[in-house]
Amino acid sequence: MPLAQTATTVPVTVNADLCIADKGCTVCVDVCPLDVLRIAETEDGSKTAYMKYDECWYCMPCEADCPTGAVTVNLPYLLK
Amino acid sequence: MDEILDGLTQIDCDILVIGGGTAGPMAALKAKKKNPKANVVLLDKANVKRSGAISMGMDGLNNSVIPGYATPEQYTKEITVANDGICDQAAVYRYAQECYGIIQELDDFGIRFQKDQNGEYDVKKVHHIGTYVLPMPNGDTVKKALYRQLRKARINIVNRYMATRLLTGEGRIAGAVCVNTRTAEFLVVRAKAVIMGLGAAGRLGLPTSGYLYGTYENASNSGEGYAMAYHAGAGLANLECYQINPLIKDYNGPACAYVAGPMGGYTANAQGERFIECDYWSGQMMQEFYDELQGGKGPVYLKLNHLAEETISEIERVLHIVERPTRGHFHKGRGTDYRKQMIEMHISEIGFCSGHSASGVFVDEHARTTIPGLYAAGDMANVPHNYMLGAFTNGAFAGLDAADFIADVDFAAFDEAEVEAERTRVLAPTKRDDGIPPNQIEYKTRRLVNDYLQPPKVTAKMELAQERFEEVREDMEQGMYVRDSHELMRALEASSILDCADMAASASLYRTESRWGLYHNRVEYDRDDENWFCHTILTKGDDGKPAHRKQEVKPYIVEIAEDEKDAYNNQRVGASVAAE
Ligand SMILES: Cc1cc2nc3c(=O)[nH]c(=O)nc-3n(C[C@H](O)[C@H](O)[C@H](O)COP(=O)(O)OP(=O)(O)OC[C@H]3O[C@@H](n4cnc5c(N)ncnc54)[C@H](O)[C@@H]3O)c2cc1C
């Protein structure tokens, strides 16, 4: 039995133009208390952080500690 | 990352501190300072830099006892009354005597507190009787300052390992089993002493938003501290004294009357009228909140819109930068302007937390649990209403005592089979090809907690809860399925949450009286001092289910006059008039 692919909109968004995961930065991934961010490699080989798991306490360290201001924390849709 | 790897490493240390939030770092620092040769390991499921309740800082010390403003005797009395008398005062009194020293240390660390023109701490009154709230308008500095101290003291920090079970042997603590949250590899830590600071059981009830992580507590605090203590055989005290908080509706975070109160804000009903005299969180206050809603006078709000512009912008500056900064985003999204609208509040889901109530692992004034060498501090240890400064101060007590404890002992031998059994338990969901994902196990457990355990408590409903929990447990043990190590962490959390749900139901059924206002409002029973003026201690019984006993409340150190005992029961504005 395959697990369903239920779509969900995630609260944390990353501006790929500003994200410097390419240069080895993993600050947002490192600081998240819920460990929900990861680095994705796109087809052209560039890297960017993204929210992999929709398990957010909307607490903000990822946004506050991002060195380039690439991360934005929105409120999860269910409670906003 | 997140692939499931097979691996097990064993390390030894003198003192293992589990949880690097608030209590844990202070425990580690104090132990290391007292015994610089000790190998102190601080282990956290998250990253100590930004973990725990204070990950974005705090906007105040809610319970500081500062000379000139309050005395240890007065504070001890206030907390005893706020906690409906069920309080071993020794721990509260020691805290009250020594917390001022901790404030000064925190100040030296570079954590900034509000001071007046003369450079004195600027303490505010929020509680019913005394003055204890010390604002931290620049409270975002807390975690950074702490982290610097940890590095300076050369504490060994281990991030992204989740402790799952304690190891015991020779009648004392022997260590802990931990799992890497990104690889599923095991780390067995042998330790002469273990200090637990794993925070509240914050994912017990389900927020009304339905979002699993939309909790008051940092959602990484899923109750492992409680579950681990339980499985190791430690005693847990007064778990029926739930944490229930008055929060911003939907956002489910503090509104926050402790900041706004001293500036003129207050809790109001739909007519904008004050109905409680004191906004300090207690079971009695929550009961009044509940009654106001039941009486058709709701919703309940935090009212600020009568305040001056300068005051409101100051409140915004604090509330939207420190502690829960997304409060600002939330209000903006809803079009709530403190100047115009009141802030809608609601009654939160239940949790265990001594930081705000009194449900925790039993400890004495040295933060010792009932297992030699095992300590607990902060939200998970049962010193009532101990908040952030309590976590720091009791964490300090744990660290100091543990440093002495390890001087005379070697590692306790434990049964290797325990580690093997834990490996099997942990990895079971990775061995299946199909099944129920952890989020559904968790959702169902927590939804049932809301349906059947949320006060007012009804016997038949709580018994039904127990039946449903059994069924979910069966599903979890036989059918939970995970695809990567991140999901495995969630699966382990689901198991802690279910343990806590079982404990909550069982503890609530045991105390056949009402106490602590809404926290333990059992509709079929009145308050019964004759039979229930005592602690209840929950342990793991021989049948693997919660067992209970009564334990006497130790004779008070600070006497409380008859007419003072009711201070927290008369919260309603005009109560004396209405009673006539
Ligand atoms: C939103 C909010 C606002 C608050 N406001 C105030 C305030 O203004 N003033 C005040 O005095 N108090 C306030 N409090 C209370 C205060 O913050 C807490 O009482 C205190 O910080 C608790 O400290 P702790 O060490 O027990 O828990 P935490 O600081 O939460 O630390 C627990 C740690 O345990 C880790 N952990 C959890 N499970 C595991 C595991 N299985 N293995 C390893 N590690 C684990 C977590 O990652 C975390 O780092 C507030 C609390 C909250 C949630």
XYZ file of C-alpha atoms and ligand atoms in Angstrom:
713
model
C 0.000 0.000 0.000
C 1.673 3.214 -1.080
C 1.428 6.196 1.264
C -0.718 8.980 -0.168
C 0.823 12.137 -1.529
C -1.311 14.752 0.168
C -0.355 18.254 -0.841
C 0.417 20.814 1.819
C 1.544 24.417 1.672
C 4.599 24.974 3.868
C 5.217 27.968 6.128
C 8.940 28.436 5.523
C 9.999 29.728 2.127
C 13.501 30.331 0.798
C 14.461 32.842 -1.867
C 16.684 30.757 -4.145
C 18.387 33.863 -5.523
C 19.612 34.846 -2.085
C 20.275 31.385 -0.637
C 23.986 30.503 -0.512
C 23.638 26.779 0.114
C 25.837 26.484 -2.976
C 28.701 27.895 -0.992
C 28.187 25.247 1.663
C 25.932 27.258 3.972
C 23.578 25.122 6.105
C 22.780 27.603 8.882
C 18.985 27.358 8.659
C 19.121 23.562 8.535
C 21.424 23.531 11.548
C 19.424 25.775 13.850
C 15.877 24.506 13.310
C 14.590 22.920 16.547
C 12.234 20.646 14.609
C 14.859 19.769 11.982
C 12.506 20.313 9.077
C 14.758 22.089 6.564
C 17.034 20.437 4.044
C 19.219 21.393 1.083
C 17.908 20.507 -2.360
C 19.997 20.137 -5.458
C 18.250 21.410 -8.572
C 18.692 19.925 -12.030
C 21.339 22.444 -13.032
C 23.378 21.401 -10.001
C 22.765 24.494 -7.873
C 21.680 24.114 -4.274
C 19.052 25.779 -2.158
C 17.501 25.270 1.250
C 13.857 24.269 1.433
C 11.274 23.064 3.900
C 11.058 19.315 3.557
C 8.738 18.523 6.453
C 5.640 20.527 7.335
C 6.335 20.419 11.077
C 6.934 24.032 12.012
C 6.791 25.846 15.371
C 7.032 29.174 13.465
C 9.758 30.137 15.919
C 12.111 32.038 13.540
C 15.759 31.000 14.184
C 16.061 29.975 10.502
C 15.018 33.452 9.389
C 16.924 35.315 12.093
C 20.201 33.450 11.559
C 20.213 33.305 7.738
C 23.249 35.364 6.680
C 21.613 36.630 3.482
C 18.004 37.142 4.511
C 16.850 34.385 2.171
C 14.495 32.668 4.621
C 10.961 33.805 5.452
C 8.812 32.242 8.154
C 5.098 32.499 7.486
C 2.421 31.055 9.681
C 1.205 27.554 8.881
C -2.036 27.942 6.929
C -4.092 25.981 9.449
C -3.616 28.549 12.175
C -2.909 31.769 10.360
C 20.787 12.763 5.143
C 17.843 10.968 6.721
C 18.851 7.554 5.388
C 18.490 4.791 7.954
C 21.914 3.461 8.886
C 22.835 0.599 11.123
C 25.271 1.550 13.827
C 25.964 1.686 17.527
C 28.655 3.589 19.391
C 29.241 3.652 23.113
C 30.778 6.564 24.954
C 31.491 7.208 28.620
C 31.178 10.408 30.582
C 30.937 11.457 34.186
C 27.790 13.495 33.830
C 25.329 13.262 30.974
C 22.979 16.212 30.682
C 20.032 15.481 28.400
C 18.367 18.567 26.954
C 20.321 21.708 26.154
C 17.441 24.164 26.415
C 17.405 26.180 29.626
C 17.949 23.958 32.680
C 20.422 21.674 30.908
C 23.065 24.261 29.961
C 23.060 25.715 33.462
C 23.386 22.238 34.989
C 26.326 21.453 32.716
C 28.058 24.751 33.488
C 27.675 24.394 37.250
C 28.851 20.791 37.298
C 31.901 21.618 35.206
C 32.741 24.647 37.305
C 32.559 22.639 40.497
C 34.586 19.775 39.088
C 36.667 20.970 36.114
C 38.057 17.472 35.604
C 34.627 15.976 35.081
C 33.708 14.992 31.561
C 30.325 16.636 31.052
C 28.303 15.841 27.942
C 25.317 17.980 26.968
C 23.107 16.128 24.504
C 20.145 17.526 22.594
C 17.660 16.337 20.038
C 17.927 19.725 18.333
C 20.888 22.152 18.203
C 21.785 23.660 21.575
C 22.404 27.011 19.874
C 18.690 27.453 19.239
C 16.900 24.743 21.153
C 14.114 24.749 23.695
C 11.547 27.204 24.941
C 14.015 30.092 24.853
C 15.210 29.532 21.284
C 14.280 33.117 20.333
C 14.836 34.550 23.805
C 12.338 35.525 26.477
C 10.604 38.728 27.359
C 10.983 38.488 31.104
C 11.785 36.519 34.228
C 8.342 35.661 35.528
C 9.324 34.744 39.029
C 12.407 36.518 40.254
C 12.842 37.058 43.969
C 14.825 40.265 44.195
C 15.786 41.877 47.488
C 13.820 45.046 48.035
C 10.881 43.713 46.012
C 10.169 40.323 47.504
C 11.415 37.912 50.134
C 11.940 34.154 49.794
C 9.288 33.642 52.484
C 6.727 35.710 50.617
C 7.445 33.971 47.295
C 7.238 30.523 48.874
C 3.908 31.452 50.371
C 2.580 32.806 47.063
C 3.530 29.710 45.083
C 2.158 27.391 47.752
C -1.186 29.180 47.617
C -1.148 29.441 43.810
C -0.571 25.698 43.712
C -3.469 24.994 46.018
C -1.319 23.965 48.962
C 0.228 20.865 47.381
C 3.831 21.880 47.603
C 6.988 20.613 49.279
C 8.245 24.023 50.154
C 11.914 23.126 50.562
C 12.551 23.211 46.813
C 10.578 26.422 46.266
C 12.224 28.090 49.258
C 15.724 27.147 48.188
C 14.971 28.429 44.716
C 13.644 31.678 46.171
C 16.773 32.137 48.255
C 19.260 31.432 45.497
C 17.661 32.669 42.295
C 18.933 36.200 42.832
C 22.497 34.905 42.611
C 21.595 33.211 39.327
C 20.156 36.463 37.956
C 23.437 38.163 38.729
C 25.333 35.399 36.960
C 23.060 35.679 33.933
C 23.660 39.412 34.007
C 27.408 38.724 33.958
C 26.875 36.425 30.963
C 25.591 39.485 29.119
C 21.870 38.776 29.349
C 20.151 42.092 29.754
C 17.363 42.786 32.243
C 15.321 45.941 32.655
C 16.837 48.426 35.083
C 15.597 51.777 36.339
C 17.485 55.097 36.207
C 19.501 54.087 39.268
C 20.647 50.875 37.674
C 18.415 48.763 39.911
C 16.334 45.879 38.560
C 12.927 47.208 37.540
C 10.571 44.525 38.865
C 6.824 44.485 38.069
C 3.764 43.084 39.793
C 1.733 40.440 37.939
C 1.064 37.808 40.626
C -1.783 38.073 43.094
C 0.270 39.054 46.112
C 3.920 39.816 45.402
C 6.163 41.513 42.836
C 8.354 39.161 40.824
C 8.316 39.902 37.082
C 11.583 41.280 35.735
C 11.232 42.375 32.087
C 13.909 41.614 29.507
C 13.155 43.981 26.624
C 16.359 42.744 25.006
C 15.710 39.149 25.937
C 16.783 37.855 22.535
C 20.288 37.630 23.988
C 19.595 34.700 26.312
C 20.464 31.720 24.204
C 23.497 33.273 22.547
C 24.965 34.284 25.873
C 24.410 30.817 27.304
C 25.978 29.150 24.305
C 29.093 31.295 24.628
C 29.481 30.131 28.215
C 29.130 26.493 27.213
C 31.897 26.848 24.633
C 34.116 28.687 27.068
C 33.674 25.999 29.702
C 34.463 23.281 27.131
C 31.280 21.369 27.643
C 31.024 18.535 25.110
C 27.946 19.287 23.075
C 26.239 16.525 21.132
C 23.469 17.776 18.846
C 20.757 15.885 16.948
C 20.735 12.876 19.227
C 17.454 12.039 20.809
C 17.510 10.217 24.148
C 14.919 7.443 24.177
C 15.481 5.391 27.342
C 17.500 5.623 30.539
C 19.712 2.764 31.655
C 19.812 1.725 35.292
C 21.746 -0.874 37.262
C 22.821 -1.546 40.857
C 19.824 0.502 41.976
C 21.014 3.723 40.379
C 21.440 5.472 37.065
C 23.817 3.972 34.517
C 23.336 6.025 31.357
C 21.022 6.483 28.416
C 20.244 5.143 24.975
C 20.123 7.794 22.261
C 19.338 7.768 18.549
C 20.714 10.054 15.869
C 17.780 11.898 14.373
C 19.368 12.049 10.911
C 20.871 8.577 10.571
C 19.065 6.391 13.120
C 22.427 5.284 14.503
C 22.557 4.518 18.204
C 24.664 6.165 20.847
C 24.835 4.445 24.210
C 26.128 6.834 26.843
C 27.439 5.368 30.077
C 27.350 7.992 32.807
C 27.816 8.147 36.568
C 25.084 10.743 36.836
C 22.368 11.850 34.426
C 20.581 15.205 34.549
C 17.342 15.503 32.604
C 16.170 18.844 31.266
C 13.954 17.702 28.405
C 11.278 20.298 28.937
C 7.512 20.005 29.035
C 5.266 17.389 27.451
C 4.117 20.009 25.002
C 2.548 17.807 22.333
C -0.036 16.067 24.482
C -3.328 17.719 23.577
C -4.077 18.791 20.011
C -4.255 22.532 19.313
C -7.685 23.554 18.044
C -6.052 24.557 14.747
C -5.412 20.861 14.174
C -1.770 21.629 13.391
C 0.366 19.132 15.322
C 3.192 21.587 15.878
C 1.059 24.629 16.674
C 1.710 24.199 20.389
C 2.445 26.606 23.188
C 5.634 24.719 24.045
C 8.534 24.334 21.683
C 7.190 21.400 19.728
C 10.441 19.475 20.047
C 9.477 18.912 23.685
C 7.267 15.906 23.136
C 7.386 14.366 26.590
C 10.388 12.020 26.355
C 11.572 13.259 29.724
C 8.384 12.036 31.341
C 8.315 8.778 29.388
C 11.964 7.984 30.082
C 11.628 8.661 33.803
C 8.538 6.474 33.869
C 10.144 3.514 32.114
C 13.231 3.788 34.331
C 11.028 3.469 37.430
C 11.234 7.030 38.752
C 8.269 8.613 40.521
C 6.254 11.332 38.791
C 4.214 13.754 40.871
C 0.764 15.264 40.455
C 0.482 14.674 36.719
C -3.242 15.358 36.959
C -2.322 19.002 37.584
C -2.249 19.669 33.847
C -0.821 22.683 32.159
C -3.610 24.666 30.462
C -2.831 28.185 29.322
C -4.788 31.264 28.214
C -3.387 31.880 24.730
C -3.946 33.861 21.558
C -6.615 31.869 19.746
C -5.251 29.852 16.798
C -1.745 31.253 17.162
C -1.649 29.358 20.457
C 1.141 31.413 21.973
C 1.225 33.844 24.883
C -0.666 37.091 24.287
C 1.183 38.235 26.669
C -0.424 39.659 29.808
C 2.824 39.400 31.793
C 4.371 42.011 29.535
C 1.252 44.071 28.908
C -0.209 43.815 32.429
C 2.268 46.091 34.167
C 1.754 48.565 31.308
C -2.001 48.646 31.789
C -3.284 45.792 29.603
C -5.651 43.214 31.019
C -7.796 40.184 30.293
C -11.357 41.185 29.421
C -14.623 39.612 28.316
C -16.486 40.462 25.121
C -17.834 43.628 26.725
C -14.277 44.757 27.371
C -14.773 44.296 31.124
C -12.184 42.938 33.475
C -13.460 39.741 35.150
C -10.352 38.448 36.917
C -8.321 40.497 39.319
C -5.015 38.934 38.457
C -3.638 37.735 35.126
C -1.065 35.396 36.637
C -1.640 31.911 35.253
C -3.073 29.431 37.733
C -5.686 26.685 37.676
C -8.053 28.987 39.522
C -7.556 31.733 36.964
C -8.162 29.276 34.129
C -11.388 28.168 35.830
C -12.619 31.771 35.820
C -11.690 32.026 32.142
C -13.647 28.844 31.450
C -16.654 30.061 33.459
C -16.692 33.342 31.563
C -16.893 31.450 28.275
C -19.542 29.072 29.587
C -21.526 32.016 30.893
C -21.872 33.420 27.408
C -19.683 36.428 28.085
C -16.948 35.362 25.733
C -14.833 35.433 23.757
C -12.159 36.451 26.202
C -9.607 38.987 25.027
C -6.388 40.677 25.979
C -7.286 44.350 25.986
C -4.717 46.949 25.050
C -6.729 49.352 22.903
C -7.273 51.785 25.771
C -3.535 52.404 26.156
C -1.473 55.339 24.960
C 0.369 55.124 21.639
C 3.847 55.092 23.263
C 2.815 52.225 25.511
C 1.406 50.206 22.645
C 4.436 50.662 20.463
C 6.666 49.568 23.334
C 4.524 46.452 23.849
C 4.735 45.722 20.126
C 8.460 46.206 20.108
C 8.908 43.594 22.821
C 6.281 41.081 21.748
C 7.121 41.079 18.082
C 10.880 40.685 18.407
C 11.484 38.409 21.371
C 10.223 34.973 22.457
C 7.462 34.375 19.857
C 8.156 36.989 17.209
C 5.671 35.528 14.715
C 2.969 36.983 16.977
C 3.444 40.136 14.927
C 2.938 38.275 11.627
C -0.175 36.664 13.016
C -1.827 39.905 14.109
C -0.932 41.526 10.807
C -2.495 38.656 8.894
C -5.699 38.966 10.890
C -5.737 42.732 10.680
C -5.448 43.034 14.455
C -3.986 46.343 15.531
C -3.414 46.572 19.314
C -4.586 50.180 19.062
C -7.990 49.250 17.741
C -8.956 45.646 18.330
C -8.702 43.426 21.348
C -6.770 40.170 20.952
C -8.942 37.084 20.974
C -7.781 34.417 23.416
C -8.755 30.847 24.110
C -8.072 27.962 26.445
C -5.183 25.826 25.282
C -4.999 22.086 24.944
C -3.525 20.184 27.908
C 0.112 19.363 28.578
C 2.431 18.415 31.430
C 4.690 21.180 32.630
C 5.869 22.305 36.024
C 7.175 25.519 34.572
C 3.578 26.731 34.578
C 1.732 24.265 36.795
C 3.023 21.333 38.809
C 3.038 18.138 36.750
C 6.525 16.694 36.719
C 9.070 14.087 37.660
C 9.327 14.085 41.436
C 12.419 15.911 42.722
C 13.626 17.300 46.035
C 15.445 20.574 46.722
C 18.636 19.146 45.193
C 16.803 18.230 41.968
C 17.268 14.556 42.840
C 14.654 12.176 41.458
C 13.746 8.936 43.210
C 16.558 7.140 41.329
C 20.045 7.760 42.800
C 22.259 9.647 40.363
C 19.298 10.754 38.235
C 18.318 14.415 38.367
C 15.607 16.453 36.713
C 15.169 20.210 36.374
C 13.095 22.745 34.497
C 9.643 22.204 33.052
C 9.737 18.420 33.494
C 10.614 18.444 37.223
C 7.829 19.000 39.702
C 8.906 22.245 41.375
C 5.683 24.218 40.866
C 5.498 27.323 38.669
C 9.219 27.443 38.167
C 9.364 29.106 34.727
C 12.645 30.101 33.108
C 14.502 31.241 36.196
C 13.423 28.049 37.947
C 14.875 26.033 35.085
C 18.171 27.887 35.421
C 18.294 27.747 39.205
C 17.140 24.158 39.679
C 19.403 23.184 36.800
C 22.234 24.732 38.795
C 21.231 22.705 41.862
C 21.255 19.522 39.785
C 24.691 20.272 38.362
C 26.174 21.036 41.764
C 24.758 17.918 43.392
C 25.735 15.671 40.483
C 29.323 16.927 40.681
C 29.445 15.597 44.258
C 27.602 12.401 43.427
C 30.119 11.286 40.777
C 33.049 11.764 43.136
C 32.295 8.558 44.988
C 30.898 6.244 42.337
C 32.013 4.341 39.279
C 29.776 3.422 36.338
C 26.880 1.242 37.385
C 26.722 -2.040 35.509
C 23.587 -2.407 33.415
C 22.039 -5.265 31.550
C 23.158 -5.260 27.900
C 19.865 -6.888 27.040
C 18.197 -3.575 27.867
C 20.095 -1.901 25.057
C 19.219 -4.692 22.677
C 15.553 -4.505 23.645
C 15.560 -0.758 23.066
C 17.188 -1.194 19.663
C 14.480 -3.602 18.683
C 11.744 -1.274 19.911
C 13.194 1.775 18.200
C 13.846 0.120 14.856
C 10.579 -1.830 14.602
C 8.875 0.794 12.385
C 11.846 0.629 9.986
C 11.474 -3.124 9.515
C 8.040 -2.989 7.930
C 7.199 -2.389 4.281
C 3.894 -0.830 4.948
C 1.804 0.553 7.779
C 0.621 3.612 9.684
C 2.860 6.685 9.574
C 3.764 8.327 12.904
C 1.836 11.533 12.195
C -1.422 9.578 12.104
C -0.629 7.715 15.332
C 0.205 11.047 16.938
C -2.808 12.869 15.551
C -5.197 10.218 16.754
C -3.683 10.043 20.225
C -3.824 13.778 20.650
C -7.297 14.127 19.226
C -8.462 11.514 21.764
C -6.685 13.452 24.512
C -8.806 16.471 23.584
C -12.022 14.494 23.334
C -11.687 12.691 26.647
C -9.096 14.287 28.919
C -9.548 18.039 28.483
C -11.150 19.357 31.707
C -13.757 19.393 33.104
C -12.812 15.779 33.727
C -15.486 13.090 33.613
C -14.765 9.567 34.880
C -16.543 7.696 32.110
C -14.811 9.762 29.436
C -11.383 9.171 30.911
C -12.053 5.450 31.059
C -13.038 5.504 27.407
C -9.803 7.342 26.687
C -7.900 4.479 28.249
C -9.636 1.984 25.965
C -8.931 4.048 22.867
C -5.289 4.561 23.886
C -4.905 0.768 24.191
C -6.107 0.395 20.621
C -3.767 3.077 19.338
C -0.917 1.441 21.241
C -1.656 -1.864 19.576
C -1.607 -0.128 16.179
C 1.607 1.651 17.040
C 3.409 -1.437 18.264
C 2.221 -3.678 15.470
C 1.856 -1.358 12.533
C 3.759 1.938 12.680
C 5.857 2.463 9.588
C 8.609 4.969 8.768
C 10.617 5.647 5.620
C 13.578 7.621 6.933
C 15.321 8.545 10.136
C 13.475 11.847 10.434
C 10.188 9.977 10.474
C 11.725 7.597 12.962
C 12.272 10.522 15.334
C 8.584 11.371 14.935
C 7.674 7.730 15.581
C 9.637 7.763 18.833
C 7.932 10.991 19.798
C 4.527 9.473 19.065
C 5.386 6.739 21.520
C 6.348 9.256 24.252
C 3.142 11.163 23.598
C 1.070 8.020 23.999
C 2.871 7.181 27.258
C 2.082 10.668 28.532
C -1.553 10.341 27.464
C -1.822 7.105 29.444
C -0.244 8.765 32.456
C -2.549 11.778 32.196
C -5.676 9.625 32.181
C -4.505 7.343 34.921
C -3.290 10.107 37.244
C -6.518 12.049 36.767
C -8.654 9.029 37.601
C -6.636 8.317 40.741
C -7.206 11.670 42.454
C -10.914 11.488 43.288
C -11.349 15.128 44.197
C -11.187 18.459 42.400
C -8.123 20.669 42.877
C -6.114 23.333 41.056
C -9.121 25.018 39.490
C -9.599 23.925 35.903
C -6.394 21.859 35.828
C -8.024 19.076 37.817
C -11.704 19.913 37.777
C -13.406 16.546 38.242
C -17.062 17.287 37.936
C -18.177 14.374 40.131
C -15.959 15.306 43.049
C -15.478 18.328 45.294
C -12.254 19.361 46.849
C -11.414 16.922 49.650
C -8.585 18.042 51.903
C -9.158 15.241 54.327
C -8.278 12.530 51.834
C -6.356 14.351 49.142
C -4.205 16.987 50.742
C -1.209 15.045 49.424
C 0.948 14.487 46.389
C 0.100 11.654 44.067
C 3.093 9.703 42.851
C 2.844 7.711 39.648
C 5.305 4.930 38.875
C 5.424 2.115 36.372
C 3.654 -0.838 37.960
C 4.691 -4.479 37.703
C 2.052 -4.968 35.030
C 3.703 -2.272 32.916
C 0.858 0.151 33.577
C 0.813 3.269 35.779
C 0.624 2.586 39.524
C -0.231 5.242 42.091
C 0.350 6.160 45.689
C -0.235 9.098 47.958
C 2.679 10.959 49.475
C 2.369 13.445 52.277
C 3.075 17.100 51.687
C 6.116 17.916 53.818
C 5.436 20.254 56.753
C 5.545 23.854 55.560
C 8.646 25.937 56.196
C 6.673 29.124 55.713
C 3.359 28.979 57.528
C 0.250 30.145 55.749
C -2.561 31.749 57.685
C -6.087 30.401 57.167
C -7.270 33.625 55.534
C -4.347 33.590 53.089
C -5.027 30.124 51.758
C -7.885 31.308 49.606
C -6.111 34.218 47.944
C -6.124 32.460 44.567
C -9.685 31.205 44.910
C -11.100 34.708 44.982
C -10.013 35.901 41.582
C -13.282 37.092 40.197
C -13.682 40.816 40.068
C -16.291 41.821 42.607
C -16.410 38.266 44.007
C -17.091 39.580 47.485
C -19.988 41.682 46.244
C -21.472 38.872 44.181
C -21.317 36.493 47.102
C -23.450 38.726 49.279
C 6.233 30.501 24.412
C 6.793 30.505 25.802
C 6.920 31.701 26.486
C 7.455 31.707 27.770
N 7.636 32.910 28.399
C 8.287 32.960 29.571
C 8.630 34.209 30.149
O 8.380 35.275 29.589
N 9.279 34.184 31.350
C 9.606 33.040 31.989
O 10.192 33.094 33.062
N 9.306 31.851 31.459
C 8.665 31.774 30.263
N 8.380 30.552 29.696
C 8.758 29.341 30.425
C 10.235 29.009 30.289
O 10.665 29.344 29.006
C 10.446 27.535 30.543
O 9.914 27.217 31.799
C 11.918 27.112 30.534
O 12.609 27.677 29.462
C 11.996 25.596 30.484
O 13.324 25.165 30.458
P 13.667 23.615 30.242
O 15.128 23.520 30.284
O 12.865 22.802 31.155
O 13.099 23.276 28.784
P 13.614 23.779 27.363
O 14.380 25.036 27.481
O 12.462 23.764 26.448
O 14.659 22.677 26.936
C 14.313 21.346 26.660
C 15.381 20.794 25.743
O 15.269 19.383 25.669
C 15.537 18.985 24.337
N 14.934 17.672 24.171
C 13.615 17.345 24.167
N 13.471 16.024 24.015
C 14.709 15.498 23.917
C 15.212 14.182 23.756
N 14.408 13.125 23.645
N 16.552 14.006 23.701
C 17.399 15.065 23.794
N 16.967 16.321 23.953
C 15.650 16.536 24.016
C 14.932 20.081 23.507
O 15.462 20.097 22.214
C 15.284 21.307 24.323
O 16.522 21.843 23.957
C 7.833 30.500 28.401
C 7.695 29.303 27.718
C 7.191 29.292 26.432
C 7.085 27.986 25.698
